[in-house]
mmCIF file of C-alpha atoms and ligand atoms in Angstrom:
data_model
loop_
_atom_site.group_PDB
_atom_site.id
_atom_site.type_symbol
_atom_site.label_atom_id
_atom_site.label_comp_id
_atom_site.label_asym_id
_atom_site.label_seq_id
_atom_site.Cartn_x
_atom_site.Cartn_y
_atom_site.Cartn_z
ATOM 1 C CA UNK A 1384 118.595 59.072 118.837
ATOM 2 C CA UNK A 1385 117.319 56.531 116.735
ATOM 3 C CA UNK A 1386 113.732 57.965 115.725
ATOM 4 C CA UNK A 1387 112.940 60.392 112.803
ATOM 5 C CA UNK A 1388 111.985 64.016 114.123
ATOM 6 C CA UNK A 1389 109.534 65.296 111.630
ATOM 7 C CA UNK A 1390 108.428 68.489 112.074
ATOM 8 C CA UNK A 1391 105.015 70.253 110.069
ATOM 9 C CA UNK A 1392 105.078 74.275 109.836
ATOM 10 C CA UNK A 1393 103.158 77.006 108.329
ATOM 11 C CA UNK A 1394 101.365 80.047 108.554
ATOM 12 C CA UNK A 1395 97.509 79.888 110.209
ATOM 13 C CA UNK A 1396 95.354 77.706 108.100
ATOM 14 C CA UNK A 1397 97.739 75.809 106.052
ATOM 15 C CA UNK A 1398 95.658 72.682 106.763
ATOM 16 C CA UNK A 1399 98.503 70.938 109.354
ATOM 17 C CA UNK A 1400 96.301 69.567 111.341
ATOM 18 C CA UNK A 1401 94.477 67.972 108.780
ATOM 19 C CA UNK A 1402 97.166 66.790 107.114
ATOM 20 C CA UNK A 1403 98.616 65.560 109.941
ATOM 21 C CA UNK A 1404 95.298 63.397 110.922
ATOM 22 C CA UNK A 1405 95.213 61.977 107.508
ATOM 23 C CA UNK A 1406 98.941 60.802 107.737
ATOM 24 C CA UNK A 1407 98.128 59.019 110.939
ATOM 25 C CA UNK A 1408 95.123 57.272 109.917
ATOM 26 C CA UNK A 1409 97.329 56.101 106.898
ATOM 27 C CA UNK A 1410 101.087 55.735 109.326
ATOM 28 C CA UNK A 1411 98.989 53.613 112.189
ATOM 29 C CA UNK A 1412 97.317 51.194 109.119
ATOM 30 C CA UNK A 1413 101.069 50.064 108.284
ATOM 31 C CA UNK A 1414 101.648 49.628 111.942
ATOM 32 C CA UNK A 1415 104.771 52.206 111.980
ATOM 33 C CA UNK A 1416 105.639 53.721 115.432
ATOM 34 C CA UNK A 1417 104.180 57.268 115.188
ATOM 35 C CA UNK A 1418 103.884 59.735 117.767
ATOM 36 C CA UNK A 1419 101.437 62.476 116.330
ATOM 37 C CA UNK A 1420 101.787 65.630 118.646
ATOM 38 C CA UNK A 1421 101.739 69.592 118.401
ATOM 39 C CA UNK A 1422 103.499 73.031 119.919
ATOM 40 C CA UNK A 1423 102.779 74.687 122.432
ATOM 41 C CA UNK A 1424 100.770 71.802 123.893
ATOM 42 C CA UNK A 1425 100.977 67.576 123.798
ATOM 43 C CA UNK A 1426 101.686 67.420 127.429
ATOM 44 C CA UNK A 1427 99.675 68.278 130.445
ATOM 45 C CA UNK A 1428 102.005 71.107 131.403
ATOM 46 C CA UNK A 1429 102.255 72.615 127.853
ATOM 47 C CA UNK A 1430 98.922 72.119 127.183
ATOM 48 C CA UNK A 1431 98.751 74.620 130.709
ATOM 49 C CA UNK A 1432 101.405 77.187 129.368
ATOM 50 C CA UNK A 1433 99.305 76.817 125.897
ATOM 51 C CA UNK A 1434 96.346 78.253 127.295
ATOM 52 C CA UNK A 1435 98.349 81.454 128.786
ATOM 53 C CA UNK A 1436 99.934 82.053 125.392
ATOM 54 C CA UNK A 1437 96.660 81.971 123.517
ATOM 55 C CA UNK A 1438 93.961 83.223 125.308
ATOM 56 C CA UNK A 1439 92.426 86.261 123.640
ATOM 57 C CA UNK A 1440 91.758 88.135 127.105
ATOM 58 C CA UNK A 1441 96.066 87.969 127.934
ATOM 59 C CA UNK A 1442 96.604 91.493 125.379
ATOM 60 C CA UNK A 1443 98.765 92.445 127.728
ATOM 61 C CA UNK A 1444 101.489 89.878 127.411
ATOM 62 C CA UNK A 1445 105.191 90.756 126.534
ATOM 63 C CA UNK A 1446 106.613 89.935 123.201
ATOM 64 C CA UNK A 1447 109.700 88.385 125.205
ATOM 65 C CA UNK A 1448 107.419 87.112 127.551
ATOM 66 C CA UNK A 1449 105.475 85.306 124.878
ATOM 67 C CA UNK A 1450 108.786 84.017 123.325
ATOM 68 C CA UNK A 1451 109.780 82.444 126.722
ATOM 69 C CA UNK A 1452 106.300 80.647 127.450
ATOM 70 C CA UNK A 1453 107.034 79.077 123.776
ATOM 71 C CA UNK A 1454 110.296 77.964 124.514
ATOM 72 C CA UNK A 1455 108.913 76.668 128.409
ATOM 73 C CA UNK A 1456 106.383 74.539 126.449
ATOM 74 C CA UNK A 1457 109.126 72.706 124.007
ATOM 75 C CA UNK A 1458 111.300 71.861 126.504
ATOM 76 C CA UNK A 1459 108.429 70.009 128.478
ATOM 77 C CA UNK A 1460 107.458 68.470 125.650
ATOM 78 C CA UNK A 1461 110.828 67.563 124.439
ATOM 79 C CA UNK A 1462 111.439 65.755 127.585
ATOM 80 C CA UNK A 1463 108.582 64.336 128.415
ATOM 81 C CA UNK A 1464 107.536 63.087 125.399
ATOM 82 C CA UNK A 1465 109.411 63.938 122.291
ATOM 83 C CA UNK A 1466 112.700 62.586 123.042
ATOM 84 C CA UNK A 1467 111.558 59.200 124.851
ATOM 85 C CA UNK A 1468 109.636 58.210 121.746
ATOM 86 C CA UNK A 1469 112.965 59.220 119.261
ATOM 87 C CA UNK A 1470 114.960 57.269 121.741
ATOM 88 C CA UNK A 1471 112.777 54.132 121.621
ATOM 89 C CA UNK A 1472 112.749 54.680 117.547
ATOM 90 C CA UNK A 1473 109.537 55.992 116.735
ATOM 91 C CA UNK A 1474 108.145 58.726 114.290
ATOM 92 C CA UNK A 1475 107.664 61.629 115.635
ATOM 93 C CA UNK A 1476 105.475 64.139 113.746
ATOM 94 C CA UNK A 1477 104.937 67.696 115.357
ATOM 95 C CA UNK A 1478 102.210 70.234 114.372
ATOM 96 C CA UNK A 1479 104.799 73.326 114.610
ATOM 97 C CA UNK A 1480 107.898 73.392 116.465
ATOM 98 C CA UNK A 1481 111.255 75.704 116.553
ATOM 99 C CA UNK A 1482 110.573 77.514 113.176
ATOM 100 C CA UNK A 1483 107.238 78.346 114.352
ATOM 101 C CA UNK A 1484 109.040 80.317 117.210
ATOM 102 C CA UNK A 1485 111.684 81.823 114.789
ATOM 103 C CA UNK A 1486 108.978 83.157 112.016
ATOM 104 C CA UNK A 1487 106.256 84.620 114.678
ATOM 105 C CA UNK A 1488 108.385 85.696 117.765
ATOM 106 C CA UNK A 1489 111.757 86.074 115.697
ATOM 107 C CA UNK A 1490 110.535 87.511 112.244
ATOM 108 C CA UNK A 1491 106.663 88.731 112.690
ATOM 109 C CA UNK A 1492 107.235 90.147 116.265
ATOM 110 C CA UNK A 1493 110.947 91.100 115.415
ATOM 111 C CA UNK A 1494 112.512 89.825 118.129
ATOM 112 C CA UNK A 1495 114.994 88.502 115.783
ATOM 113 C CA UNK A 1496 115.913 85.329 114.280
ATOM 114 C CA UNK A 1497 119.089 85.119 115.829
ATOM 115 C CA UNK A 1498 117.906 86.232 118.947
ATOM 116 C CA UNK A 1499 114.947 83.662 119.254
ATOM 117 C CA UNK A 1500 117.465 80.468 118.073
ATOM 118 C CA UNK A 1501 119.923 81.686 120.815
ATOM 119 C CA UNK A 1502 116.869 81.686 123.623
ATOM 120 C CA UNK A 1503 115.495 78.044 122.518
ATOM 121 C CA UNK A 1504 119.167 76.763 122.328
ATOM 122 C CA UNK A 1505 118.707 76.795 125.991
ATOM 123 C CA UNK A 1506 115.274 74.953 125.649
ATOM 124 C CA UNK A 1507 116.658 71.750 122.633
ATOM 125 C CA UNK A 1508 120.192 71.838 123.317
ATOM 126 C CA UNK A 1509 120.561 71.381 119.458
ATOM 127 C CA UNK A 1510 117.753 68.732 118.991
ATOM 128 C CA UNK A 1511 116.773 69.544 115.701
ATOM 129 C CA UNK A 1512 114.096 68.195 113.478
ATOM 130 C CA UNK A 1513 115.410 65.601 111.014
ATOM 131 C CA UNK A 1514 113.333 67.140 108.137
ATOM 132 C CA UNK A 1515 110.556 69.933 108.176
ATOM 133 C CA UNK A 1516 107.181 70.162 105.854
ATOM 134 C CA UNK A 1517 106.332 73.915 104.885
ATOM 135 C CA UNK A 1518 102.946 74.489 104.327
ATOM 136 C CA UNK A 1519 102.745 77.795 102.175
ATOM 137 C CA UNK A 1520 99.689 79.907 101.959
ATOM 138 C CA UNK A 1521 98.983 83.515 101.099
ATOM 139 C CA UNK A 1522 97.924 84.641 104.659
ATOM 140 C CA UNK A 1523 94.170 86.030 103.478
ATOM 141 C CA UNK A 1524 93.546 82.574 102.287
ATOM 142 C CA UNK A 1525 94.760 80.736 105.279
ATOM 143 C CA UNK A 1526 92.913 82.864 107.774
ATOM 144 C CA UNK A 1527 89.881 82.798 105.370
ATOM 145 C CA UNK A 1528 89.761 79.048 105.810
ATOM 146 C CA UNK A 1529 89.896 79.080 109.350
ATOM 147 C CA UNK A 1530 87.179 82.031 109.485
ATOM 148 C CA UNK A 1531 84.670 79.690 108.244
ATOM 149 C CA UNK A 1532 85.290 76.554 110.634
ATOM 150 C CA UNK A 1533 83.192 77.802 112.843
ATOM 151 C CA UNK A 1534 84.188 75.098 115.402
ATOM 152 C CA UNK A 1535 87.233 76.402 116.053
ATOM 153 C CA UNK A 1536 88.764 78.885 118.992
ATOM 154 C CA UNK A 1537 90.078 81.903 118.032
ATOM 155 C CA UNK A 1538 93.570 82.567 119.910
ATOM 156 C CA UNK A 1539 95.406 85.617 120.275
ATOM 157 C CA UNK A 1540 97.842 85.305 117.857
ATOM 158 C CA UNK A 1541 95.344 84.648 115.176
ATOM 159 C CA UNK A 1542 93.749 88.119 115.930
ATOM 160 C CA UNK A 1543 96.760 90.323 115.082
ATOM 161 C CA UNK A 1544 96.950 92.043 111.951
ATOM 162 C CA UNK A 1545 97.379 91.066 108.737
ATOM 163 C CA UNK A 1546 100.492 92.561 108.507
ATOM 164 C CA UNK A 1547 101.880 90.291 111.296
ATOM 165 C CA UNK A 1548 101.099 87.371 109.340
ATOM 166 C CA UNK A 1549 102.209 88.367 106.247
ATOM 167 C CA UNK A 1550 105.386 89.065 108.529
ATOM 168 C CA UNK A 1551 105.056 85.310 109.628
ATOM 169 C CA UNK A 1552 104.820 84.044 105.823
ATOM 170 C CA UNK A 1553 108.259 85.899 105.361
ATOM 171 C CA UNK A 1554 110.014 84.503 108.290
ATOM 172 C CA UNK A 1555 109.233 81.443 107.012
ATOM 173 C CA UNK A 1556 111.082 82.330 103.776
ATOM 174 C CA UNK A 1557 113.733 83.285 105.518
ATOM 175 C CA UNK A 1558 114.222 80.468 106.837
ATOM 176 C CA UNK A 1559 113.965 78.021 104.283
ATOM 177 C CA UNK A 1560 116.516 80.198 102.471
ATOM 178 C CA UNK A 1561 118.956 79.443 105.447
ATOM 179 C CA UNK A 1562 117.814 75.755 106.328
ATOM 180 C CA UNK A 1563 117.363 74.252 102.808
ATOM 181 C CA UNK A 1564 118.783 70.874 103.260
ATOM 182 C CA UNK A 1565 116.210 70.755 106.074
ATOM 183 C CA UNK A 1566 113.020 72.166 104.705
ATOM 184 C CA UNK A 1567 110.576 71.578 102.189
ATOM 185 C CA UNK A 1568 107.943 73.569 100.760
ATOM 186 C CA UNK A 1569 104.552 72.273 100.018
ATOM 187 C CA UNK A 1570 102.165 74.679 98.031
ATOM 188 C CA UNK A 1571 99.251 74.502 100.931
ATOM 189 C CA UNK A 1572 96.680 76.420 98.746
ATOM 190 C CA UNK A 1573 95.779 73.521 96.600
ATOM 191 C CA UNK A 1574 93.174 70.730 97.258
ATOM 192 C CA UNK A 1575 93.669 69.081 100.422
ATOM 193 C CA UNK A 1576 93.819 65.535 98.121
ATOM 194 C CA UNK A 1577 96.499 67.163 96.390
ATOM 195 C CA UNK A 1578 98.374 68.572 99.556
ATOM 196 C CA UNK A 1579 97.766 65.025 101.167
ATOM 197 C CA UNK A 1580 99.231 63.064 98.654
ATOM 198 C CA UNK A 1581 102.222 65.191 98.220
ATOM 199 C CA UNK A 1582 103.204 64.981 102.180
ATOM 200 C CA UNK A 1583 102.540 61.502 101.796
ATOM 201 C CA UNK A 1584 104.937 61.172 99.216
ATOM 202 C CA UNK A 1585 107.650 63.315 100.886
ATOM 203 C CA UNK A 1586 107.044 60.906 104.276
ATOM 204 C CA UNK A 1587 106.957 57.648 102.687
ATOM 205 C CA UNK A 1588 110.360 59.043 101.050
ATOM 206 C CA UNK A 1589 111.680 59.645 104.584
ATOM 207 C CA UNK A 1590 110.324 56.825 106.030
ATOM 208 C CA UNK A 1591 112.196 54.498 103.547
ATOM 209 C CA UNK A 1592 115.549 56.425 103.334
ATOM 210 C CA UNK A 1593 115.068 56.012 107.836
ATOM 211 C CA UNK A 1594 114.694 52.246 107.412
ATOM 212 C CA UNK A 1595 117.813 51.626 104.929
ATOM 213 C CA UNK A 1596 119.440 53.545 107.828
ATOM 214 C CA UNK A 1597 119.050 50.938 110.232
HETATM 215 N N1 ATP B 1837 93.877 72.380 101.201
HETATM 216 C C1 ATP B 1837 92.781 72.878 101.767
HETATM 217 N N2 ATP B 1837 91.835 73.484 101.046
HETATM 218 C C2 ATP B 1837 90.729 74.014 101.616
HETATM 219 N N3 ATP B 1837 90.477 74.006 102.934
HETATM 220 C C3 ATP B 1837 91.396 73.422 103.728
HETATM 221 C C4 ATP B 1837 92.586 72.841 103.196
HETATM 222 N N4 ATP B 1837 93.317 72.343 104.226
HETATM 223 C C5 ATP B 1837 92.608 72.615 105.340
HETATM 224 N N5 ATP B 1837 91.456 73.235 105.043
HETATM 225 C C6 ATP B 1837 90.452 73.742 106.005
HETATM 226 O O1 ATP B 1837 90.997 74.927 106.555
HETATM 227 C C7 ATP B 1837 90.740 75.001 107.947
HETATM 228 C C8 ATP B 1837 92.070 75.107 108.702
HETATM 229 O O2 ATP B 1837 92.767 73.884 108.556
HETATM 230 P P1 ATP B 1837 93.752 73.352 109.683
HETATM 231 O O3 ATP B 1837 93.138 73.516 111.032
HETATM 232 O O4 ATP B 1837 94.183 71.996 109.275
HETATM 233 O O5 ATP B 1837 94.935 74.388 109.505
HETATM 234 P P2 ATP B 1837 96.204 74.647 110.433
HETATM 235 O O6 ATP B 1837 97.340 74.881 109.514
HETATM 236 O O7 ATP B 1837 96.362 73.535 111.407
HETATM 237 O O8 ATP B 1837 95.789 75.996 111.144
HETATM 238 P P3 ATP B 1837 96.315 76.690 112.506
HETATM 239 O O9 ATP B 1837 97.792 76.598 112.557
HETATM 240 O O10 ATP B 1837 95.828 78.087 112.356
HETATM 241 O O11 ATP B 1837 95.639 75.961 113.637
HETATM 242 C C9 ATP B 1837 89.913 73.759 108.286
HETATM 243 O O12 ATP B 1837 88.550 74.117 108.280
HETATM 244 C C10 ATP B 1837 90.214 72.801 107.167
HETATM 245 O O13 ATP B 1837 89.144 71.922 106.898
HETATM 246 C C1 LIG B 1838 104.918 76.735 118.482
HETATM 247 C C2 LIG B 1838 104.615 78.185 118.284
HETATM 248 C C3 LIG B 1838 103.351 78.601 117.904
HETATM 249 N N1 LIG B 1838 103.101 79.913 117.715
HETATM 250 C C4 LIG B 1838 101.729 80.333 117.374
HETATM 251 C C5 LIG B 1838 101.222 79.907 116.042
HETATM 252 C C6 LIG B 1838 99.721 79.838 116.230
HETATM 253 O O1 LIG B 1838 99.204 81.149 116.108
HETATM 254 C C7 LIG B 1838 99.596 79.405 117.689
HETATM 255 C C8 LIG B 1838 99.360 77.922 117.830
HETATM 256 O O2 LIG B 1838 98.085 77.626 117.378
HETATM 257 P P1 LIG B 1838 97.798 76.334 116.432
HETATM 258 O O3 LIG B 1838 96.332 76.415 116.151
HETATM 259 O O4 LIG B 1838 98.154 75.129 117.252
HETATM 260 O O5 LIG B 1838 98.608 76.435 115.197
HETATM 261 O O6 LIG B 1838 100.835 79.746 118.307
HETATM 262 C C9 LIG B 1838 104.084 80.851 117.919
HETATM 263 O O7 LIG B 1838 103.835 82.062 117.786
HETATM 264 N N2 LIG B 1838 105.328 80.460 118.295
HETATM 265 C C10 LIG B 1838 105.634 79.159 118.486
HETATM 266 O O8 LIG B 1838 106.807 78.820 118.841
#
C-alpha cells in the first residue's frame, strides 16, 4: 500500500478531535490527499455498530461482546474506506484505532492485550498503522474537559469509573513500551497551540520522510 496510515490515540479528552480538525484545515490548504476519519464509526455501517457500543442505556453489554462490535466496526471501515484511500496513496488519519481496542478492552477491561491483538488479527490481517500520535492526559483532566463541553454526548464508556480510565492511561503505557518504533507521545495537557504545533511538526516530519519514499 502506497498511503501513510496515521493513526491518533488517547485517553477521553486528549483533544483528538480537535487536533485532528486543525491538521485538516492546514493538510487540505497544501492540497495533500487526506482522508480524516475515526473508530468505531466513518462508515454507514460502523457508524450503526457505533451507536450499539456507546449508548448509555446498553449496561448490559458483554465485555467480549463489546470487544467484538469494536473489531466488526474496523474491519468495515478498513475495507470500505481505509484501505482504498492507502491504496490510491492518500493520508489517512484515524481518530483511534487498534490501540484504542488493546488499552480499553485489552488493559482497562482486562481482557488482555494479547488476547484483544489475537481477536482483531482476524479483523486487519496485520494492517498496521505506519506511525501512531499518543495524546497523554491525567484522566481527571481529560474527562474534566469534556465535562464542560456541554455539546457533547455522553457514551457509555465515558461513564465508567475512574479507575477504568486510569486503567486505559496504563494500557496505553504499555503499549508504547512494546511498540516504540511505532508510537509517539505527545504531552496532551498543554495548550491546544502548543499540542497543535507539536503534531504538526511530527506530521509534516512524516509527510516528508513519505514523499522521499516515493
Ligand atoms: N489542549 C487543550 N486544552 C484545553 N482544552 C482542550 C484541549 N484540547 C481539547 N480541549 C477541549 O477539551 C474537550 C475535549 O476535546 P476533544 O473532543 O478534542 O477530545 P477527544 O480526545 O477527541 O475526546 P474523546 O476521545 O473523549 O471524544 C473539548 O471541549 C476541547 O475544546
Ligand atoms: C476504537 C475504540 C474506541 N473505544 C472507546 C473509546 C471511547 O470511549 C469511545 C469512542 O468515543 P470517541 O468520542 O470517538 O473517542 O470508544 C474502545 O473502547 N475501543 C476501541 O477499539
Amino acid at each position: 500500500m502506497q498511503g501513510l496510515f496515521i493513526t491518533i490515540e488517547g485517553p477521553e479528552g486528549a483533544g483528538k478531535t480537535t487536533i485532528i480538525k486543525m491538521i485538516e484545515k492546514e493538510l487540505t490548504k497544501t492540497g495533500v490527499d487526506v482522508i480524516i476519519t475515526r473508530e468505531p464509526g466513518g462508515i454507514h455501517i460502523a457508524e450503526q455498530i457505533r451507536q450499539v457500543i456507546l449508548d448509555p442505556n446498553n449496561t448490559s453489554m458483554d465485555a467480549r461482546t463489546e470487544a467484538l462490535l469494536y473489531a466488526a466496526a474496523r474491519r468495515q471501515h478498513l475495507v470500505e474506506k481505509v484501505i482504498p484511500a492507502l491504496e490510491r496513496g492518500a493520508i489517512v488519519i484515524c481518530d483511534r484505532f487498534l490501540d484504542s481496542s488493546l488499552a480499553y478492552q485489552g488493559n482497562a477491561r482486562g481482557l488482555g492485550i494479547e488476547e484483544i491483538f489475537a481477536v482483531n488479527q482476524f479483523a486487519i490481517q496485520e494492517l498496521m498503522p505506519d506511525k501512531t500520535l499518543y495524546f497523554d492526559i491525567e484522566p481527571e483532566a481529560g474527562l474534566k474537559r469534556i465535562a464542560v463541553n456541554k455539546g457533547r454526548e455522553v457514551n457509555r464508556l465515558d461513564l465508567e469509573k475512574l479507575d477504568f480510565h486510569y486503567k486505559v492511561r496504563e494500557g496505553y503505557k504499555k503499549l508504547i513500551d512494546q511498540f516504540p518504533e511505532r508510537i509517539i507521545e505527545i504531552d496532551a495537557s498543554q495548550s491546544i497551540e502548543k499540542v497543535y504545533s507539536q503534531t504538526k511538526e511530527i506530521i509534516a516530519g512524516l509527510l516528508a520522510l513519505h514523499s522521499e519514499k516515493e
